Coordinates of N, CA and C in Angstrom, one line a residue:
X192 N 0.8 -1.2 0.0 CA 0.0 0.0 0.0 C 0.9 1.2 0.0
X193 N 1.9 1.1 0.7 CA 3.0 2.3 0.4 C 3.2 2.8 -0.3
X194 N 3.9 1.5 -1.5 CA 3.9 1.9 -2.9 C 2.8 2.7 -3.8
X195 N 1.8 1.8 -3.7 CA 0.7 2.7 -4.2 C 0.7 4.6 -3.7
X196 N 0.7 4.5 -2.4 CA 0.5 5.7 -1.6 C 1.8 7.1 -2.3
X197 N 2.6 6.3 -2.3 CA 3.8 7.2 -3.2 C 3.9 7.4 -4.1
X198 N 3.2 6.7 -5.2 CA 2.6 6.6 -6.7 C 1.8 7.9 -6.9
X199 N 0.5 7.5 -6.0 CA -0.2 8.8 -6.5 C -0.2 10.1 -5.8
X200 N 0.9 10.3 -4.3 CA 0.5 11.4 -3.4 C 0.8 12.5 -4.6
X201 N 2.3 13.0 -5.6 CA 2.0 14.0 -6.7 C 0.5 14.3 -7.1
X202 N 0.1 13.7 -7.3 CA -1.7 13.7 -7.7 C -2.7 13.9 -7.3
X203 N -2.6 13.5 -5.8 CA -4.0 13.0 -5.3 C -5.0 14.2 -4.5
X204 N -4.4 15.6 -4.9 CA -5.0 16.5 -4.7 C -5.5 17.2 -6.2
X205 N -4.8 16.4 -7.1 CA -6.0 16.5 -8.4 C -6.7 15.7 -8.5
X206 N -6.9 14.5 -8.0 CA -7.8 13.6 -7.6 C -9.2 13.9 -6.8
X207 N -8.6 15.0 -5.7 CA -10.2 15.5 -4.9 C -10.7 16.3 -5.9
X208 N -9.6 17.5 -6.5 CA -10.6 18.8 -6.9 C -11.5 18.1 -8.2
X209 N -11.1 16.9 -8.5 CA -11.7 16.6 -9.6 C -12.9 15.8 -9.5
X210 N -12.9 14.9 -8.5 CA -14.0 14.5 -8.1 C -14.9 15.6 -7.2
X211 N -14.6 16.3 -6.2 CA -15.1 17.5 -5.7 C -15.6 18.4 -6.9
X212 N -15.4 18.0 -8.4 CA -15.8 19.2 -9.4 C -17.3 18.4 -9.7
X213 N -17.0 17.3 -9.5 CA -18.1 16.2 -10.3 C -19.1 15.9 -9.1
X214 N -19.2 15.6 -8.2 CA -19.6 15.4 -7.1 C -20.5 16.5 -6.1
X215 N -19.6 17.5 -6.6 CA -19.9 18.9 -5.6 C -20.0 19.1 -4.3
X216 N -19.8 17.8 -3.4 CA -19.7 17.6 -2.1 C -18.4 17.3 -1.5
X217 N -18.0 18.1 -0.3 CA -16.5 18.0 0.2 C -15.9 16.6 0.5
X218 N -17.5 16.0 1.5 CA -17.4 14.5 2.3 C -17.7 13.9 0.9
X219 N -18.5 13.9 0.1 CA -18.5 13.3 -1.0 C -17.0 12.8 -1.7
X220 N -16.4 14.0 -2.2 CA -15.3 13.9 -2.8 C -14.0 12.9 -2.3
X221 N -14.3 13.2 -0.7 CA -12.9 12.8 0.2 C -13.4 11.3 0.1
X222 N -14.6 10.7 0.0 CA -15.2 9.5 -0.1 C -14.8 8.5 -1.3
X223 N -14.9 9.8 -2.6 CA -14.9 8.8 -3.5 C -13.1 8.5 -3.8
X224 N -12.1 9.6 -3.4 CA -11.1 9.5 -3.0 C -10.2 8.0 -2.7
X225 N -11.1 8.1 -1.4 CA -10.9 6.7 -0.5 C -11.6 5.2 -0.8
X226 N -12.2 5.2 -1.8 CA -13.1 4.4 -2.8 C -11.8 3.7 -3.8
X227 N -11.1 5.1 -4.4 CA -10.5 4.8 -5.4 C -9.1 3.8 -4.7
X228 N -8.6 4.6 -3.9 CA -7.3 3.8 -3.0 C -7.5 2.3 -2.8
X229 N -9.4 2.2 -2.5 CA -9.1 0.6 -1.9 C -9.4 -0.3 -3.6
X230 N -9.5 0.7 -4.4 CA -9.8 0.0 -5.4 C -8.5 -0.5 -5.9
X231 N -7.4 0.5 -6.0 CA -5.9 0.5 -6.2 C -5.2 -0.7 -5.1
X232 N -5.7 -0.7 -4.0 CA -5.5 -1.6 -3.2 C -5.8 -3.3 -3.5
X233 N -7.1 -3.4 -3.7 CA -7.5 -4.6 -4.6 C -6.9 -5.1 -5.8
X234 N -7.0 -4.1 -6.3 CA -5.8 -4.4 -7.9 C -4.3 -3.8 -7.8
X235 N -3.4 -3.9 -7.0 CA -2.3 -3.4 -6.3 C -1.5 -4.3 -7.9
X236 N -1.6 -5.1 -8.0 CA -1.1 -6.1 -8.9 C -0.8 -5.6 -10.4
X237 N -2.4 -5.2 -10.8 CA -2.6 -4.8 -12.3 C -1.9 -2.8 -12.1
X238 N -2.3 -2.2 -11.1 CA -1.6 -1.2 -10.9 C -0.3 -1.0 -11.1
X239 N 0.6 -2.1 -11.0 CA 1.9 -1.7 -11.5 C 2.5 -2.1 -12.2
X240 N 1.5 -2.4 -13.3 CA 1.9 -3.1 -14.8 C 1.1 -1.6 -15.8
X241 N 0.5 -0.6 -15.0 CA 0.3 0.7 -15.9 C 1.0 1.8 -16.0
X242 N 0.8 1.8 -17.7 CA 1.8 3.2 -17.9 C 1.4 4.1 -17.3
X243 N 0.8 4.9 -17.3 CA 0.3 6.2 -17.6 C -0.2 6.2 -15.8
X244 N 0.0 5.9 -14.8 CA -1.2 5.9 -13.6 C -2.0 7.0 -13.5
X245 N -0.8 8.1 -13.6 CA -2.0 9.2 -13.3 C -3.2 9.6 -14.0
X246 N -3.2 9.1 -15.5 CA -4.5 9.2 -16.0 C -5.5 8.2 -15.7
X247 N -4.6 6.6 -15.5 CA -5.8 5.3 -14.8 C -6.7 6.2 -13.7
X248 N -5.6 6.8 -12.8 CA -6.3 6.7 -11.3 C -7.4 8.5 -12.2
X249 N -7.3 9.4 -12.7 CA -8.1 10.2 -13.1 C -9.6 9.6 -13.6
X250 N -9.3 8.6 -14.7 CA -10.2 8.0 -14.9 C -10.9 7.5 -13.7
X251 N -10.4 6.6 -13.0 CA -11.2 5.6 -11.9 C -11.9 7.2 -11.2
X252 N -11.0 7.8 -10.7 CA -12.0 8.8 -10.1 C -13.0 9.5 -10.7
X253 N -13.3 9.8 -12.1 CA -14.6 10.0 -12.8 C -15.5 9.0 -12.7
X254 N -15.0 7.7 -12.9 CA -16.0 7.0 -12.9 C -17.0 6.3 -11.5
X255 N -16.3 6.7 -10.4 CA -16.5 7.1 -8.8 C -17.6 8.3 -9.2
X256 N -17.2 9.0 -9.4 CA -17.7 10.5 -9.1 C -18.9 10.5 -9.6
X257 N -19.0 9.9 -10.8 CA -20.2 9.9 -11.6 C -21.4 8.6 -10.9
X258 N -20.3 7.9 -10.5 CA -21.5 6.8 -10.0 C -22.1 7.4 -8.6
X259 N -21.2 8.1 -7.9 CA -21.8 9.1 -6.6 C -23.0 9.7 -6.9
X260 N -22.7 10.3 -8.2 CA -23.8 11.6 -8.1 C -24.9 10.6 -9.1
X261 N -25.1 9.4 -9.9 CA -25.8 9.1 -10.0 C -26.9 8.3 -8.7
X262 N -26.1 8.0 -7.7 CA -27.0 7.3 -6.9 C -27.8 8.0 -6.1
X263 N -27.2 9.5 -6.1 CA -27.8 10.8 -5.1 C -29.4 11.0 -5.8
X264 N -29.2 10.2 -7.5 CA -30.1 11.4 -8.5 C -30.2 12.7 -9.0
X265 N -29.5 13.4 -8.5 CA -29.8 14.8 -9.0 C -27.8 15.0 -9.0
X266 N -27.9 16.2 -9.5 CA -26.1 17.1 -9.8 C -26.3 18.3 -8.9
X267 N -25.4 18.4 -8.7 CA -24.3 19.6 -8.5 C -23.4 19.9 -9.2
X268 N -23.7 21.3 -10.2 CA -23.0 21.3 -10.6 C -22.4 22.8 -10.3
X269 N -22.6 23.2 -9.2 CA -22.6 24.4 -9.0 C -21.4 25.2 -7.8
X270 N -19.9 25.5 -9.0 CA -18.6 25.1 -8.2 C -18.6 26.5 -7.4
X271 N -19.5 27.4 -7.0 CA -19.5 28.5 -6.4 C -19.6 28.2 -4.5
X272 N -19.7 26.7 -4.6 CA -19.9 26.4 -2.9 C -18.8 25.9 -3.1
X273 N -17.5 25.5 -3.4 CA -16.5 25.0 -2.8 C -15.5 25.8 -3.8
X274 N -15.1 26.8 -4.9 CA -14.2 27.4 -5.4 C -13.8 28.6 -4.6
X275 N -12.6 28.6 -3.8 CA -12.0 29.6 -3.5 C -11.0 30.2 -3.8
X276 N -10.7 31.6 -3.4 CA -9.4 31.8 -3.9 C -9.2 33.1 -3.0
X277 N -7.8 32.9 -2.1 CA -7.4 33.8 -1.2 C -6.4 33.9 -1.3
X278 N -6.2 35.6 -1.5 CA -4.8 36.4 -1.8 C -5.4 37.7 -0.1
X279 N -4.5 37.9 0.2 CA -4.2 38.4 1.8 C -3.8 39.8 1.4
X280 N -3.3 39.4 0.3 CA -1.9 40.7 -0.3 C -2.8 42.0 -1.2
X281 N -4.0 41.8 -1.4 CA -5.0 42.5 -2.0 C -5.8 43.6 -1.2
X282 N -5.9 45.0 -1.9 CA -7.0 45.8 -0.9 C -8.3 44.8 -0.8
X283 N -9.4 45.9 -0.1 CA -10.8 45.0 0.3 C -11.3 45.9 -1.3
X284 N -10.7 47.0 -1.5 CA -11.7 46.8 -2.9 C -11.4 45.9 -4.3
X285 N -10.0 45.4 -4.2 CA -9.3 44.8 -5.3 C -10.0 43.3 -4.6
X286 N -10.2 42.8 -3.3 CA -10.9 41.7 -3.2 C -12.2 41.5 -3.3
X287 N -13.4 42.7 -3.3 CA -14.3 42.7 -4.1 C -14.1 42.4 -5.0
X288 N -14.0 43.2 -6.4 CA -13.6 43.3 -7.6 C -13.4 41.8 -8.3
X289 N -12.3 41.1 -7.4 CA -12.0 39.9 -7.8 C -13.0 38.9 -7.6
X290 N -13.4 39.1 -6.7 CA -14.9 37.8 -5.8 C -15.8 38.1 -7.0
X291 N -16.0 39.7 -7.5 CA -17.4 39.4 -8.4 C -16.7 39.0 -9.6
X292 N -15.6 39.3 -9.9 CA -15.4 38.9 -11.3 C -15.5 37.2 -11.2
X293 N -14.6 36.3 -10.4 CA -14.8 35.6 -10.1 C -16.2 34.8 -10.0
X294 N -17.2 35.2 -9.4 CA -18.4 34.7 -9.4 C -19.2 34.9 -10.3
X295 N -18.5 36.1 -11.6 CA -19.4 36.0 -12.8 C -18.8 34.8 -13.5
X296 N -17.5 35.0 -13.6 CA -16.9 33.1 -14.4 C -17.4 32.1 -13.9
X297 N -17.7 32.2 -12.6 CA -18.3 30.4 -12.4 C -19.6 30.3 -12.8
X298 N -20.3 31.5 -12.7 CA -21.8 31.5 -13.4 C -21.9 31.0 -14.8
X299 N -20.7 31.7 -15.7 CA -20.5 31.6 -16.8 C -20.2 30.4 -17.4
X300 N -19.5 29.4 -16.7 CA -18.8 28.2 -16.5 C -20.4 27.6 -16.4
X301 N -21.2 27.8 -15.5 CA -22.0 26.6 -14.8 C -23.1 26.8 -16.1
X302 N -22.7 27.6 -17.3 CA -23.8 27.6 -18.4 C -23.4 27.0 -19.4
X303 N -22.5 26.0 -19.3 CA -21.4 24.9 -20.0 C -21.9 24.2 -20.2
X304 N -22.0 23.4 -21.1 CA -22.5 21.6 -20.8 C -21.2 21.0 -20.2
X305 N -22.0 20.3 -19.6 CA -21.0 19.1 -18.7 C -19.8 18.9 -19.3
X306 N -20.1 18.3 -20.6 CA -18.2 18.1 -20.8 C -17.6 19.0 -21.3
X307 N -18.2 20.2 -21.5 CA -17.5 21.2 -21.7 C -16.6 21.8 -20.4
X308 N -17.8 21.6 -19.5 CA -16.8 22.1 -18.0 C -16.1 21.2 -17.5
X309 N -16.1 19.9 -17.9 CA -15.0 18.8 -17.5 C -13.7 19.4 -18.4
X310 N -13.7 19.3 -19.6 CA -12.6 19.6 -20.5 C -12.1 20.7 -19.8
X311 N -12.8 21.6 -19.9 CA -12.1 23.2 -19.6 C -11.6 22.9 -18.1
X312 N -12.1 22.5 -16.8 CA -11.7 22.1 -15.6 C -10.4 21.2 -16.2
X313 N -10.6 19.7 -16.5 CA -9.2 19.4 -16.6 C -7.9 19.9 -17.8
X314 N -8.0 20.9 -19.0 CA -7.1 21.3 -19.5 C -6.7 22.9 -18.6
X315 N -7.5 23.6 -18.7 CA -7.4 25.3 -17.7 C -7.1 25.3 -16.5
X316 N -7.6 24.2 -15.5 CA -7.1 24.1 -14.3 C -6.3 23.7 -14.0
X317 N -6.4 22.2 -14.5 CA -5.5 21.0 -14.2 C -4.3 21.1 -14.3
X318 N -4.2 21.5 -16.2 CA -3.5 21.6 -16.9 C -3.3 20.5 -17.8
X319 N -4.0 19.1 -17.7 CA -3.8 18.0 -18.9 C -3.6 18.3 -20.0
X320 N -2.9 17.6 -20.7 CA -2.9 17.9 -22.2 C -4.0 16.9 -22.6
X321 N -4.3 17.6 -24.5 CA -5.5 16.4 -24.8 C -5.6 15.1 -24.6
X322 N -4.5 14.5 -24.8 CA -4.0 13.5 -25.2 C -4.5 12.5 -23.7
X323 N -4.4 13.1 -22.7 CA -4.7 12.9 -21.3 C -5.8 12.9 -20.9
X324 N -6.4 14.2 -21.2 CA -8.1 14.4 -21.5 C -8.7 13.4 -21.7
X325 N -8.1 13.2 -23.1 CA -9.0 12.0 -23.7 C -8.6 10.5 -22.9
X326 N -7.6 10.2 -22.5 CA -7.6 9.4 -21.8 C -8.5 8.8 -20.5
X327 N -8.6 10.2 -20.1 CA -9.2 10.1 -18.6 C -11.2 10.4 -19.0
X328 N -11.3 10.7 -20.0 CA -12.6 11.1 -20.4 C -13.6 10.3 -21.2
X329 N -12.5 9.4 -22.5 CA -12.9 8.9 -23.1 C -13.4 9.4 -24.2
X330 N -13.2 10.4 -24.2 CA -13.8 11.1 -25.5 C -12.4 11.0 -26.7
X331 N -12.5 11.5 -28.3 CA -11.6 11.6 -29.2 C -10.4 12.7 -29.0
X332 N -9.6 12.6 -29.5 CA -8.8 14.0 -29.1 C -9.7 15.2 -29.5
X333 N -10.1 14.8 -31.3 CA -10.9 15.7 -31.8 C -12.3 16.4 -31.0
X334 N -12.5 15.7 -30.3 CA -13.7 15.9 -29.3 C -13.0 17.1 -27.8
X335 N -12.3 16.2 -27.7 CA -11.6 17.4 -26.7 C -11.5 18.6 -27.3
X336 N -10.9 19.2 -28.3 CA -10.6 20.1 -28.7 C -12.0 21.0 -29.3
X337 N -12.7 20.5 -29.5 CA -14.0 20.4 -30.1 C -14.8 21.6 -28.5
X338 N -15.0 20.1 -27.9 CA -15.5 20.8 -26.6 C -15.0 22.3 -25.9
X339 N -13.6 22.0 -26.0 CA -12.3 23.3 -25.2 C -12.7 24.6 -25.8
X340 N -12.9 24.3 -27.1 CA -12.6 25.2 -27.8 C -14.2 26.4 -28.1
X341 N -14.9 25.3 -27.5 CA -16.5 25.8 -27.5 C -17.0 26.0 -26.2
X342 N -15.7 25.7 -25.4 CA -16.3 26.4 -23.8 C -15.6 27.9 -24.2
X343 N -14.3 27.9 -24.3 CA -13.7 28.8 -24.2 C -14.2 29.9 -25.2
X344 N -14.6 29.8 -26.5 CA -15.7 31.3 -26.9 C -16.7 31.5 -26.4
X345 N -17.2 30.2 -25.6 CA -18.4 30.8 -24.7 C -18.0 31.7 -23.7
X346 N -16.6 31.1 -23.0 CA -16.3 32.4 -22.1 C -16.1 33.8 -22.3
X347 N -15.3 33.8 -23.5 CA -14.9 34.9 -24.4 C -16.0 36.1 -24.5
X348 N -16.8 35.3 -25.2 CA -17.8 36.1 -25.7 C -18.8 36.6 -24.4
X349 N -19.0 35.8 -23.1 CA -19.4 36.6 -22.1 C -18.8 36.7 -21.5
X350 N -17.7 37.1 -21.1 CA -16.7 37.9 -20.4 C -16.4 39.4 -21.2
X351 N -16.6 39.2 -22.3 CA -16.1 40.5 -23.1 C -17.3 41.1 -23.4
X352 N -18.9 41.0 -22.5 CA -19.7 41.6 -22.6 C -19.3 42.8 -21.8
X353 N -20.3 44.1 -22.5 CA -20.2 45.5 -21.7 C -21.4 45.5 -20.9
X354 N -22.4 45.2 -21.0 CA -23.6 44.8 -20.3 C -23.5 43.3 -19.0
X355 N -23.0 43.6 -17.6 CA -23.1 42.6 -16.9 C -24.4 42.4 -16.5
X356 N -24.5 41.3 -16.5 CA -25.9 40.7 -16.2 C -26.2 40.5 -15.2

């Protein structure tokens, strides 16, 4: 289990925010987390005959995350109850400023289709490359790019509105 445990600790805080994206619940996330470990635990064997781990274990944690929020029935997809972001170093009006801009993106975001905000979450956040995407997604590369590329003029185009809504 060590082994495992040293395999993924580089990752395993892209592991929560990712399941925490899909999930939307903190105890949720940390659950499906710990889901994924004893799964890695059970297959400790087939685990270290894989290339790529960090996309296996991205994968297993989607497919966790999704089976969570299917059994709840309903989504969350609404990353405004657990996205934060604290800079100390900022006035209180530059931290206004930022909180609303901020809360207009996530709005803007949560008007995404689903894989649109997975793609854009794992390439903009994450940082994955397609090739990874697609790995952990299942989708085509052409599909990734497809999707990215159609969140991101969505953002474009309402962020560069002069009329906030």
């Amino acid at each position: 289990m060590k082994e495992i445990i040293l395999t993924i600790n580089p990752f395993k805080d892209k592991l929560y925010r990712y399941a925490l994206r899909i999930v939307g619940d903190v105890m949720e996330a940390e659950d499906v987390v710990q889901e994924l470990l004893i799964k890695l635990w059970k297959k400790k064997e087939h685990f270290k005959t894989i290339d790529n781990k960090e996309a296996w274990c991205m994968t297993l944690a989607r497919n966790l995350s999704i089976d969570k929020t299917r059994k709840r029935k309903f989504r969350t997809n609404d990353i405004e109850d657990f996205h934060f972001i604290k800079d100390s170093g900022r006035s209180p009006y530059e931290q206004v400023q930022s909180k609303d801009n901020l809360g207009r993106i996530e709005s803007i975001i949560n008007e995404l289709s689903d894989k649109q905000k997975t793609v854009i979450q794992l390439r903009d956040i994450e940082g994955y490359s397609y090739r990874e995407i697609s790995d952990i997604t299942g989708y085509t590369n052409d599909q990734v790019k497809v999707h990215l590329h159609r969140a991101r003029h969505h953002l474009k185009k309402k962020i560069n509105r002069k009329d906030y809504e």
